[in-house]
Amino acid sequence: MNFNAQAGTDGRAHRSVSKKPKRVSDVNAIGSTIPYQQMTSQIPTNQYMTGDPNNLYGQPQYAPQQQPFPMDQQQQPNYYIPQPQQPLPNSGPRQPGQPPSMPGMGGGQFAMFQQPIVQDMAMQYGQKLADQGKEIVHSHIEKYLPMSKLKYYFSVDNSYVVNKLKIIFFPFLQKDWGMKYDHDNPVQPRYDINAPDMYIPSMSYITYVVLAGIALGMQNRFSSEQLGIQASSALAYSIFEIVIYTLTLYIGNISTSLSTLDLLALSGYKYAAIVVTVAGTILLKRMGYYLALFYSSAMLALFLLRTMKAKVLSGQDQTQSAVGYDPYGQQQQQHTDHNLGRKRKLYFLFLVTGLQPVLAFWLTVHLIVAETAVASA
């Protein structure tokens, strides 16, 4: 027999007038009990949809809180008003031609230039300018004064100087007068005693000026002007001598292996003889002057004659024709021209060797110390 709790005593089910409400645990399942709001212009919010359409992942948005303005004040627009800058110290009106002042240099003087990077850049730039200026000056000097060639004539040592002076004053003791060559180029003077140099002539010139001052002092004629005259006159005579030699070679059409610097070096050896001559007159007065002049001039002429002979008279003694029989006499004509050229070379050689004693006498004759001058001093 089935039991029905809602049945009556007669076994039939009774119709309940009021149904007992059912208890539901999920409130959202039955919907909201509040009626829908009226239509407004605002979009209803949803927990699954944000207000920003760009925020697709629903991050929380934080809106800035606005402070309410009082009703009695009206909001003013926020405009930027520049403030007047304070004038920098020592910033007056710029004068014409004055460079504009750099910003940030008023408080710390040249603070930017104290940075290590700026200093390194400035140093590198200055070094680059110095190198460029050096190259420009060197290129201009090299056109008129070949410094690279001058180094050759000053490449000497102590043993060369001593041996060279022995040859100048005792040339009869020297047997070999030939020069040494390395691949058609003459070796440096320190390796060849017969090579010309400019160290001995330059040092002899300075010594001559000093001894001339001593001789003038012994004659009671010393002054700075006289010493300058001695130095300048000796230099002028040397330049004039080189001009004469160069013109002679050009006009006489003389071909030699002597260069202008070779002539300057060889003609400068006369100052070594001049130094001996002036020293002789200082020590032995007039007799010492003539003895020293005669000996030093003769030895200098012999030295130059043997040294320049190989350079001036270089060449074949006779030009031979390739054909044995010459019906037109060309071989005889070449032989005649060769003899004339050799004579011109000999004349030039005698000119150089003979002019040295004359110049030595001319530059020292006024420096003779007399006995009376020494006694009065």
PDB file of N, CA, C and O in Angstrom, residues 237-249:
ATOM      1  N   TYR A 237     132.514  85.449 -48.304  1.00  0.00           N
ATOM      2  CA  TYR A 237     133.560  84.972 -49.213  1.00  0.00           C
ATOM      3  C   TYR A 237     133.329  83.512 -49.609  1.00  0.00           C
ATOM      4  O   TYR A 237     133.577  83.131 -50.764  1.00  0.00           O
ATOM      5  N   SER A 238     132.855  82.703 -48.672  1.00  0.00           N
ATOM      6  CA  SER A 238     132.597  81.295 -48.984  1.00  0.00           C
ATOM      7  C   SER A 238     131.457  81.166 -49.992  1.00  0.00           C
ATOM      8  O   SER A 238     131.539  80.368 -50.941  1.00  0.00           O
ATOM      9  N   ILE A 239     130.398  81.941 -49.816  1.00  0.00           N
ATOM     10  CA  ILE A 239     129.277  81.890 -50.758  1.00  0.00           C
ATOM     11  C   ILE A 239     129.714  82.390 -52.133  1.00  0.00           C
ATOM     12  O   ILE A 239     129.368  81.803 -53.176  1.00  0.00           O
ATOM     13  N   PHE A 240     130.485  83.472 -52.153  1.00  0.00           N
ATOM     14  CA  PHE A 240     130.971  84.009 -53.428  1.00  0.00           C
ATOM     15  C   PHE A 240     131.882  83.008 -54.136  1.00  0.00           C
ATOM     16  O   PHE A 240     131.860  82.887 -55.369  1.00  0.00           O
ATOM     17  N   GLU A 241     132.652  82.283 -53.376  1.00  0.00           N
ATOM     18  CA  GLU A 241     133.533  81.259 -53.950  1.00  0.00           C
ATOM     19  C   GLU A 241     132.729  80.143 -54.610  1.00  0.00           C
ATOM     20  O   GLU A 241     133.062  79.691 -55.718  1.00  0.00           O
ATOM     21  N   ILE A 242     131.660  79.685 -53.953  1.00  0.00           N
ATOM     22  CA  ILE A 242     130.835  78.627 -54.527  1.00  0.00           C
ATOM     23  C   ILE A 242     130.144  79.120 -55.795  1.00  0.00           C
ATOM     24  O   ILE A 242     130.009  78.356 -56.779  1.00  0.00           O
ATOM     25  N   VAL A 243     129.741  80.370 -55.828  1.00  0.00           N
ATOM     26  CA  VAL A 243     129.111  80.921 -57.034  1.00  0.00           C
ATOM     27  C   VAL A 243     130.099  80.923 -58.199  1.00  0.00           C
ATOM     28  O   VAL A 243     129.752  80.589 -59.347  1.00  0.00           O
ATOM     29  N   ILE A 244     131.352  81.288 -57.921  1.00  0.00           N
ATOM     30  CA  ILE A 244     132.373  81.290 -58.976  1.00  0.00           C
ATOM     31  C   ILE A 244     132.593  79.885 -59.520  1.00  0.00           C
ATOM     32  O   ILE A 244     132.673  79.672 -60.740  1.00  0.00           O
ATOM     33  N   TYR A 245     132.680  78.900 -58.650  1.00  0.00           N
ATOM     34  CA  TYR A 245     132.891  77.527 -59.105  1.00  0.00           C
ATOM     35  C   TYR A 245     131.714  77.019 -59.938  1.00  0.00           C
ATOM     36  O   TYR A 245     131.905  76.347 -60.973  1.00  0.00           O
ATOM     37  N   THR A 246     130.516  77.331 -59.511  1.00  0.00           N
ATOM     38  CA  THR A 246     129.334  76.862 -60.247  1.00  0.00           C
ATOM     39  C   THR A 246     129.248  77.501 -61.623  1.00  0.00           C
ATOM     40  O   THR A 246     128.941  76.817 -62.624  1.00  0.00           O
ATOM     41  N   LEU A 247     129.507  78.793 -61.701  1.00  0.00           N
ATOM     42  CA  LEU A 247     129.495  79.458 -63.007  1.00  0.00           C
ATOM     43  C   LEU A 247     130.597  78.936 -63.922  1.00  0.00           C
ATOM     44  O   LEU A 247     130.407  78.813 -65.139  1.00  0.00           O
ATOM     45  N   THR A 248     131.745  78.637 -63.364  1.00  0.00           N
ATOM     46  CA  THR A 248     132.840  78.103 -64.177  1.00  0.00           C
ATOM     47  C   THR A 248     132.480  76.750 -64.772  1.00  0.00           C
ATOM     48  O   THR A 248     132.744  76.481 -65.953  1.00  0.00           O
ATOM     49  N   LEU A 249     131.859  75.893 -63.972  1.00  0.00           N
ATOM     50  CA  LEU A 249     131.451  74.587 -64.491  1.00  0.00           C
ATOM     51  C   LEU A 249     130.377  74.712 -65.564  1.00  0.00           C
ATOM     52  O   LEU A 249     130.370  73.955 -66.544  1.00  0.00           O
TER      53      LEU A 249
END
